[in-house]
Amino acid sequence: MTAPPDLSPDRTSDTSAPAWIAADWGTSQLRLWVMDARNQVIARLTSDRGMSRLCPQDYEPTLLDLLGDHLPTGENYPLPVICCGMAGSRQGWAEAPYASAPCPPPGIAEATQPAITDPRLAVYLLPGIKTTDPTDVMRGEETQIAGFLSQGSNQQETQVICLPGTHSKWVRLDQGQVTSFSTFMTGEMFALLRGQSVLRHCVSEEGWDDAAFTQAISESLAAPASISAQLFRLRADALLTGQRPETGRARLSGLLIGAELAATQHDWSRQPITILGTDTLARCYETALSALGCVPQRVDGETLTLAGLSAAYDQLQKSQTP
Amino acid sequence: MTAPPDLSPDRTSDTSAPAWIAADWGTSQLRLWVMDARNQVIARLTSDRGMSRLCPQDYEPTLLDLLGDHLPTGENYPLPVICCGMAGSRQGWAEAPYASAPCPPPGIAEATQPAITDPRLAVYLLPGIKTTDPTDVMRGEETQIAGFLSQGSNQQETQVICLPGTHSKWVRLDQGQVTSFSTFMTGEMFALLRGQSVLRHCVSEEGWDDAAFTQAISESLAAPASISAQLFRLRADALLTGQRPETGRARLSGLLIGAELAATQHDWSRQPITILGTDTLARCYETALSALGCVPQRVDGETLTLAGLSAAYDQLQKSQTP
C-alpha cells in the first residue's frame, strides 16, 4: 500500500488544490463548491439530498459521498466546510441559533460545529437571522447579504434588497446591518395555485404574456384586497372569453407579485433597490418594478452566496492565524 | 315473472311515492333527494361520482345505479330529475349555457335536457349565471338563491348573500334579480396552504382558537396587502414563540377570510347580509362579521338547494298543465 501523495507544500500556491468547501444546504437541494485558497471555484457539485430528506446522522455520509475524490489526503485535513441554509436549522444537522436583527449578517464566529466522526472535515454551520416584532426568520439569505456587503456596496446608505424565491424576502440594510425584513409566500402560492388548484386548467406550465403580466401588476397594486377574487377571474376568463393559458400564467404571476409590491411600496418607492437573483423570477420582479418607475439594480445570487461563504472562510483563516 | 305493481292511481295522493328527483351534481360529489309530490324528501342518496370523475356517457348509468329501487315502475315515467351544479357545465353531462346577470335565477324554462336512452327518466340541467364586467361565473349557487327568493324573502329590497365554500360567493340581489357577484378562492387557498405548503407543520388539521381567529380578521382587514407576509409569520411564530398549531389554524383562516371581508366591505357594511350555510365554515363567517358589527342572518344551504329545485319542479308542473 503506497502512501497518499502529500500535497501540503503546494497548498497555498497551487490554486487547483481544494482549500475549503462552500455549501448551501437548503430544504430540497444541496449545492457544494470545491474552493481553492484564492476563493476560486474548482468544482461544483449538486444533490437532491436536502434537509427535508435527511436525519441528523445522514449529513456526514452525504457530504463524504458527494465530495468523493475531492476529500483531502495526507495531512491536508481537516478541510473546512462552510455551510449556510437549512442544515443549520433545528430540524437540520445541528442548530445554529438565529442572530437577532438589527445585526450584521452573522459570520464564522457565530457558526455551530456539528459533531463529526471523520477527521478529514471540519464543518461550520452559519446561523440565520430572526426578528421578533413582527416575527420573521431567514436562513441562507443572510449569507447572500454578507456577500453583497463584502462586494463594496456603500454600507453607509440605507438600502433595500429584494430576494425573489419560493419565500421572497425584502431586507432593509443600514450601515452594514440588517435592520428589519419581511417574508412573502408569493412563490409558493404561485406553485400551489398553478399546479394544484382549480386554476391548473387555465394557467400553463410554460409560456408568457408580457402585457398581461404588467396589467395584472397594476390591478393588484391598485386593489390588493381583491386578489382572491381576481384569482378566480382567471378561471372565469378562460371559460367566458377563451383567455389563453399563457396569459393566465402571466396574470397569476402578476397578481401575486403585485400584491407583494403593494405591501412593500414604502420600501421600493423611497430608496435604492437591489434584486438578488438572475433567474426568470428575478427578471419578473425587475420588469414589474421598472414598470412602476423604480429601476432596480440586479445581481447574481450564486455569486453572492459564494462571496458570503468566502467572507466567512476569510474570517476563519484570520481567526486561525496566530 | 309477475308484473311490477302499478302505483299510478296513487301518485298524487300518496306522499311516499317518488314524484321527482332533486339533484345537486357537483365537481366532486353527487347528492340526490327522492321527492314526493308535495316536495317532501322520501330518501337522500349521496355518491362520490362527481363531474371530475365522469365522461358524458357515464352520467345516465350513474343515475340509474344510484336510484335503484327508487326508479319508477309501471306507467309512472318519465320521472323528472332536476339537477343543478357542474353536471350542466361544458365539461359535464351537457352544457346548460349561463344566464347573464342581471337576471333572476334561471328556472326550468332555461334548462337543458341531455339525450338519455332510458325512458324512465327525464333530466333537466339548470343553468348557472355569468357576469362579464368583471367576468365571473356561478353554477349551483343560483339554485340556492332561487330557493332563498322562493321562501318569501323581501324581493324589493337590495340585499347581499354570502355563500361560504371552496370558492365563496358574494351575491348582490335587487328586486329578485342577481345584479352582480364576486367569487373568492378563500376556501381552496386555506386547504392548499394548510395541507401542502410550508405552513402544514404549524397549522393543525383540527382544533381552534377563537381569540386568534378574530385577531387575525382584524389584522387582515386593516392591512389586506400584507397577507402574504402575515401568512409566513405563522411559520415564524411557530419557530420563535412556539405558537400552537391550533392557533395557527385559526389565524390562517382569519387572515384569509379577513382579506375577503376587506374586499367586500362595501357590501357588508351597508346592507343586510344573509349567510347561506350551517357548517363550521359558515359559522366562521358569521363570527367574523358579528365581530365587525354586522349581524348577518344565517340560513341552511341544503334547505335552500331543495327549495330552489322544488321551485323548478313547480314550474315544470305548471308548464305541463294544459
Short mmCIF file of C-alpha atoms in Angstrom, two decimals, chain A residues 9-312:
data_model
loop_
_atom_site.label_atom_id
_atom_site.label_comp_id
_atom_site.label_asym_id
_atom_site.label_seq_id
_atom_site.Cartn_x
_atom_site.Cartn_y
_atom_site.Cartn_z
CA PRO A 9 3.70 22.13 0.43
CA ASP A 10 1.72 23.32 -2.56
CA ARG A 11 -1.46 24.04 -0.69
CA THR A 12 -1.48 27.80 -0.70
CA SER A 13 0.25 28.29 -4.01
CA ASP A 14 -1.48 25.61 -6.09
CA THR A 15 -4.82 27.13 -6.99
CA SER A 16 -6.19 23.76 -8.10
CA ALA A 17 -5.84 22.14 -4.65
CA PRO A 18 -9.03 22.18 -2.57
CA ALA A 19 -8.61 24.58 0.34
CA TRP A 20 -12.19 24.55 1.63
CA ILE A 21 -15.74 23.62 0.70
CA ALA A 22 -18.55 26.15 0.30
CA ALA A 23 -22.01 24.68 0.91
CA ASP A 24 -25.59 25.92 0.51
CA TRP A 25 -27.66 23.20 2.15
CA GLY A 26 -31.31 24.01 1.62
CA THR A 27 -34.63 22.26 2.23
CA SER A 28 -34.70 20.40 -1.06
CA GLN A 29 -31.21 20.80 -2.50
CA LEU A 30 -27.55 20.68 -1.54
CA ARG A 31 -25.01 22.70 -3.54
CA LEU A 32 -21.28 22.30 -2.90
CA TRP A 33 -18.41 24.27 -4.38
CA VAL A 34 -14.88 22.95 -4.03
CA MET A 35 -12.80 26.10 -3.50
CA ASP A 36 -9.09 26.84 -3.76
CA ALA A 37 -7.15 29.05 -1.37
CA ARG A 38 -7.85 32.11 -3.51
CA ASN A 39 -11.61 31.53 -3.24
CA GLN A 40 -11.87 30.34 -6.83
CA VAL A 41 -14.24 27.51 -7.70
CA ILE A 42 -12.52 24.24 -8.60
CA ALA A 43 -15.68 22.15 -8.90
CA ARG A 44 -19.46 22.43 -8.47
CA LEU A 45 -21.48 19.52 -7.03
CA THR A 46 -25.24 19.34 -6.55
CA SER A 47 -27.58 16.82 -4.97
CA ASP A 48 -31.25 16.48 -4.13
CA ARG A 49 -30.37 15.38 -0.61
CA GLY A 50 -31.78 18.50 1.01
CA MET A 51 -32.79 18.85 4.67
CA SER A 52 -36.28 17.52 4.10
CA ARG A 53 -34.87 14.08 3.19
CA LEU A 54 -32.24 13.78 5.92
CA CYS A 55 -31.93 12.85 9.60
CA PRO A 56 -29.06 14.43 11.58
CA GLN A 57 -26.91 11.30 11.21
CA ASP A 58 -27.29 11.39 7.39
CA TYR A 59 -25.45 14.68 6.83
CA GLU A 60 -21.88 13.47 7.33
CA PRO A 61 -22.17 10.43 4.99
CA THR A 62 -23.94 12.63 2.43
CA LEU A 63 -21.02 15.07 2.43
CA LEU A 64 -18.40 12.32 2.25
CA ASP A 65 -20.24 10.58 -0.55
CA LEU A 66 -20.71 13.73 -2.63
CA LEU A 67 -17.15 15.04 -2.11
CA GLY A 68 -15.57 11.69 -3.06
CA ASP A 69 -12.30 12.40 -4.86
CA HIS A 70 -12.26 15.95 -3.56
CA LEU A 71 -11.71 14.75 0.02
CA PRO A 72 -8.30 15.75 1.36
CA THR A 73 -5.48 13.24 1.58
CA GLY A 74 -2.27 13.07 3.61
CA GLU A 75 -2.08 15.77 6.26
CA ASN A 76 -4.24 18.31 4.47
CA TYR A 77 -7.07 18.00 6.87
CA PRO A 78 -9.41 18.90 8.31
CA LEU A 79 -10.81 20.62 5.23
CA PRO A 80 -13.21 23.41 6.34
CA VAL A 81 -16.79 23.04 5.08
CA ILE A 82 -18.65 26.34 5.50
CA CYS A 83 -22.32 25.89 5.17
CA CYS A 84 -25.38 28.19 5.02
CA GLY A 85 -29.05 27.26 4.79
CA MET A 86 -31.47 24.87 6.45
CA ALA A 87 -28.80 22.36 7.54
CA GLY A 88 -28.30 24.78 10.44
CA SER A 89 -31.94 24.74 11.47
CA ARG A 90 -33.43 22.92 14.45
CA GLN A 91 -34.72 20.23 12.05
CA GLY A 92 -31.35 20.05 10.25
CA TRP A 93 -27.89 18.73 11.11
CA ALA A 94 -27.41 20.84 14.26
CA GLU A 95 -28.99 24.10 15.30
CA ALA A 96 -27.11 27.31 14.63
CA PRO A 97 -29.33 29.68 16.67
CA TYR A 98 -30.65 32.75 14.89
CA ALA A 99 -28.89 36.08 15.33
CA SER A 100 -31.34 38.87 16.24
CA ALA A 101 -31.87 41.83 13.93
CA PRO A 102 -30.72 44.56 13.96
CA CYS A 103 -27.34 42.87 13.39
CA PRO A 104 -24.74 42.38 10.68
CA PRO A 105 -25.04 39.06 8.82
CA PRO A 106 -23.56 36.50 11.25
CA GLY A 107 -20.09 35.15 10.42
CA ILE A 108 -17.78 32.30 11.34
CA ALA A 109 -17.60 33.39 15.00
CA GLU A 110 -21.32 32.64 15.36
CA ALA A 111 -21.19 29.32 13.48
CA THR A 112 -22.14 25.98 15.05
CA GLN A 113 -19.82 22.98 14.60
CA PRO A 114 -21.80 19.73 14.46
CA ALA A 115 -20.22 16.58 15.91
CA ILE A 116 -18.44 14.71 13.12
CA THR A 117 -16.51 11.43 13.17
CA ASP A 118 -14.38 11.73 10.05
CA PRO A 119 -11.18 13.68 10.82
CA ARG A 120 -10.89 14.93 7.25
CA LEU A 121 -13.66 17.53 7.58
CA ALA A 122 -14.43 20.44 9.94
CA VAL A 123 -17.97 21.69 9.41
CA TYR A 124 -19.25 25.19 10.26
CA LEU A 125 -22.99 25.92 10.08
CA LEU A 126 -23.71 29.64 9.71
CA PRO A 127 -26.75 30.98 11.63
CA GLY A 128 -29.80 32.68 10.14
CA ILE A 129 -31.36 35.92 11.38
CA LYS A 130 -34.61 36.44 13.26
CA THR A 131 -36.71 39.46 14.04
CA THR A 132 -39.34 39.49 16.75
CA ASP A 133 -41.70 42.40 16.08
CA PRO A 134 -43.19 41.27 13.79
CA THR A 135 -41.72 37.79 13.92
CA ASP A 136 -39.81 36.61 10.87
CA VAL A 137 -36.86 34.37 10.06
CA MET A 138 -34.28 33.87 7.32
CA ARG A 139 -31.69 31.12 6.88
CA GLY A 140 -29.43 31.23 3.85
CA GLU A 141 -30.33 34.71 2.63
CA GLU A 142 -28.15 36.30 5.37
CA THR A 143 -25.11 34.77 3.62
CA GLN A 144 -26.09 36.34 0.29
CA ILE A 145 -26.43 39.65 2.14
CA ALA A 146 -22.97 39.17 3.66
CA GLY A 147 -21.70 38.60 0.11
CA PHE A 148 -23.47 41.71 -1.12
CA LEU A 149 -21.94 43.80 1.66
CA SER A 150 -18.47 42.28 1.09
CA GLN A 151 -18.54 43.40 -2.53
CA GLY A 152 -18.05 47.04 -1.73
CA SER A 153 -21.66 48.15 -1.54
CA ASN A 154 -21.94 51.53 0.14
CA GLN A 155 -22.56 50.40 3.70
CA GLN A 156 -23.40 53.86 4.97
CA GLU A 157 -26.50 54.08 2.89
CA THR A 158 -29.94 52.86 3.84
CA GLN A 159 -30.95 50.40 1.16
CA VAL A 160 -33.34 47.58 0.45
CA ILE A 161 -32.59 44.17 -1.01
CA CYS A 162 -35.30 42.04 -2.60
CA LEU A 163 -34.59 38.30 -2.76
CA PRO A 164 -37.20 36.61 -5.01
CA GLY A 165 -37.81 32.92 -4.38
CA THR A 166 -40.27 30.37 -3.02
CA HIS A 167 -40.44 32.66 0.00
CA SER A 168 -39.27 36.06 -1.20
CA LYS A 169 -37.64 38.43 1.27
CA TRP A 170 -37.38 42.21 1.46
CA VAL A 171 -34.44 43.18 3.64
CA ARG A 172 -33.66 46.66 4.92
CA LEU A 173 -29.97 47.48 5.46
CA ASP A 174 -28.41 50.38 7.28
CA GLN A 175 -24.66 50.82 7.84
CA GLY A 176 -23.93 47.16 7.15
CA GLN A 177 -26.65 45.89 9.48
CA VAL A 178 -29.86 44.05 8.70
CA THR A 179 -32.35 46.29 10.45
CA SER A 180 -35.61 44.51 9.52
CA PHE A 181 -37.07 42.20 6.89
CA SER A 182 -40.33 40.67 5.64
CA THR A 183 -41.00 37.31 4.01
CA PHE A 184 -43.73 36.74 1.41
CA MET A 185 -45.12 33.36 0.35
CA THR A 186 -45.61 34.60 -3.22
CA GLY A 187 -43.54 31.90 -4.95
CA GLU A 188 -45.09 29.01 -3.05
CA MET A 189 -48.62 30.38 -3.62
CA PHE A 190 -47.90 30.59 -7.36
CA ALA A 191 -46.74 26.96 -7.42
CA LEU A 192 -49.74 25.72 -5.42
CA LEU A 193 -52.32 27.69 -7.40
CA ARG A 194 -50.78 26.84 -10.76
CA GLY A 195 -50.26 23.16 -10.11
CA GLN A 196 -52.94 22.09 -7.68
CA SER A 197 -55.90 24.47 -7.61
CA VAL A 198 -58.91 24.81 -9.91
CA LEU A 199 -56.73 27.27 -11.86
CA ARG A 200 -54.44 24.48 -13.13
CA HIS A 201 -56.72 24.11 -16.16
CA CYS A 202 -56.33 27.74 -17.22
CA VAL A 203 -52.72 28.51 -16.24
CA SER A 204 -49.99 26.92 -18.38
CA GLU A 205 -46.73 25.40 -17.15
CA GLU A 206 -44.73 27.38 -19.71
CA GLY A 207 -45.26 30.43 -21.90
CA TRP A 208 -45.79 34.08 -21.04
CA ASP A 209 -47.62 37.29 -21.92
CA ASP A 210 -45.73 40.47 -21.05
CA ALA A 211 -48.67 42.84 -21.40
CA ALA A 212 -50.91 40.65 -19.22
CA PHE A 213 -48.20 40.48 -16.56
CA THR A 214 -47.75 44.26 -16.21
CA GLN A 215 -51.51 44.81 -16.41
CA ALA A 216 -52.04 42.35 -13.52
CA ILE A 217 -49.28 44.06 -11.51
CA SER A 218 -51.18 47.36 -11.84
CA GLU A 219 -54.53 45.81 -10.92
CA SER A 220 -53.14 44.11 -7.85
CA LEU A 221 -51.31 47.22 -6.73
CA ALA A 222 -54.47 49.30 -7.11
CA ALA A 223 -56.70 46.87 -5.16
CA PRO A 224 -54.59 44.35 -3.26
CA ALA A 225 -57.54 43.26 -1.10
CA SER A 226 -59.33 41.92 -4.15
CA ILE A 227 -56.62 39.48 -5.13
CA SER A 228 -58.56 36.37 -4.13
CA ALA A 229 -61.45 37.45 -6.39
CA GLN A 230 -59.03 38.39 -9.18
CA LEU A 231 -57.55 34.89 -8.97
CA PHE A 232 -60.92 33.24 -9.64
CA ARG A 233 -61.35 35.59 -12.61
CA LEU A 234 -58.56 33.65 -14.31
CA ARG A 235 -60.96 30.72 -14.45
CA ALA A 236 -63.95 32.85 -15.44
CA ASP A 237 -61.94 34.48 -18.23
CA ALA A 238 -60.84 31.09 -19.55
CA LEU A 239 -64.48 29.92 -19.58
CA LEU A 240 -66.10 33.07 -20.94
CA THR A 241 -63.51 34.81 -23.09
CA GLY A 242 -61.24 31.90 -24.02
CA GLN A 243 -58.25 33.51 -22.29
CA ARG A 244 -55.10 31.58 -23.25
CA PRO A 245 -53.30 29.57 -20.51
CA GLU A 246 -50.08 31.52 -21.23
CA THR A 247 -51.95 34.74 -20.47
CA GLY A 248 -53.38 33.07 -17.37
CA ARG A 249 -49.86 32.17 -16.25
CA ALA A 250 -48.57 35.72 -16.66
CA ARG A 251 -51.66 37.16 -14.94
CA LEU A 252 -51.38 34.76 -11.99
CA SER A 253 -47.74 35.76 -11.52
CA GLY A 254 -48.58 39.46 -11.91
CA LEU A 255 -51.44 39.36 -9.40
CA LEU A 256 -49.32 37.65 -6.73
CA ILE A 257 -46.17 39.73 -7.26
CA GLY A 258 -48.36 42.86 -7.47
CA ALA A 259 -49.79 42.13 -4.02
CA GLU A 260 -46.26 41.78 -2.67
CA LEU A 261 -45.29 45.10 -4.26
CA ALA A 262 -48.36 46.73 -2.72
CA ALA A 263 -47.18 45.59 0.70
CA THR A 264 -43.60 46.78 0.11
CA GLN A 265 -44.38 50.07 -1.64
CA HIS A 266 -42.88 52.07 1.25
CA ASP A 267 -39.59 50.25 0.52
CA TRP A 268 -39.24 50.42 -3.26
CA SER A 269 -40.74 53.86 -3.72
CA ARG A 270 -38.27 55.59 -1.39
CA GLN A 271 -34.77 54.12 -1.65
CA PRO A 272 -32.43 52.23 -3.98
CA ILE A 273 -33.46 48.60 -4.54
CA THR A 274 -31.21 45.69 -5.39
CA ILE A 275 -32.69 42.41 -6.60
CA LEU A 276 -30.62 39.36 -5.75
CA GLY A 277 -31.07 36.79 -8.49
CA THR A 278 -30.72 36.31 -12.22
CA ASP A 279 -33.36 33.66 -12.92
CA THR A 280 -36.72 34.13 -14.63
CA LEU A 281 -38.42 35.01 -11.36
CA ALA A 282 -35.89 37.73 -10.52
CA ARG A 283 -36.37 39.18 -14.01
CA CYS A 284 -40.15 39.26 -13.38
CA TYR A 285 -39.58 41.37 -10.26
CA GLU A 286 -37.25 43.64 -12.25
CA THR A 287 -39.85 44.05 -15.03
CA ALA A 288 -42.59 44.81 -12.51
CA LEU A 289 -40.57 47.38 -10.55
CA SER A 290 -39.30 49.03 -13.73
CA ALA A 291 -42.90 49.37 -14.98
CA LEU A 292 -43.66 51.15 -11.69
CA GLY A 293 -40.87 53.66 -12.21
CA CYS A 294 -38.37 52.06 -9.83
CA VAL A 295 -35.23 50.94 -11.65
CA PRO A 296 -33.62 48.27 -9.52
CA GLN A 297 -30.05 47.00 -9.67
CA ARG A 298 -29.88 43.23 -10.18
CA VAL A 299 -27.01 40.99 -9.06
CA ASP A 300 -26.33 37.29 -9.37
CA GLY A 301 -27.46 35.23 -6.37
CA GLU A 302 -24.95 32.37 -6.64
CA THR A 303 -22.08 34.83 -6.89
CA LEU A 304 -23.26 36.46 -3.66
CA THR A 305 -23.73 33.15 -1.84
CA LEU A 306 -20.14 32.28 -2.72
CA ALA A 307 -18.94 35.76 -1.76
CA GLY A 308 -20.71 35.44 1.62
CA LEU A 309 -19.27 31.97 2.29
CA SER A 310 -15.82 33.21 1.15
CA ALA A 311 -16.05 36.10 3.60
CA ALA A 312 -16.71 33.53 6.35
#
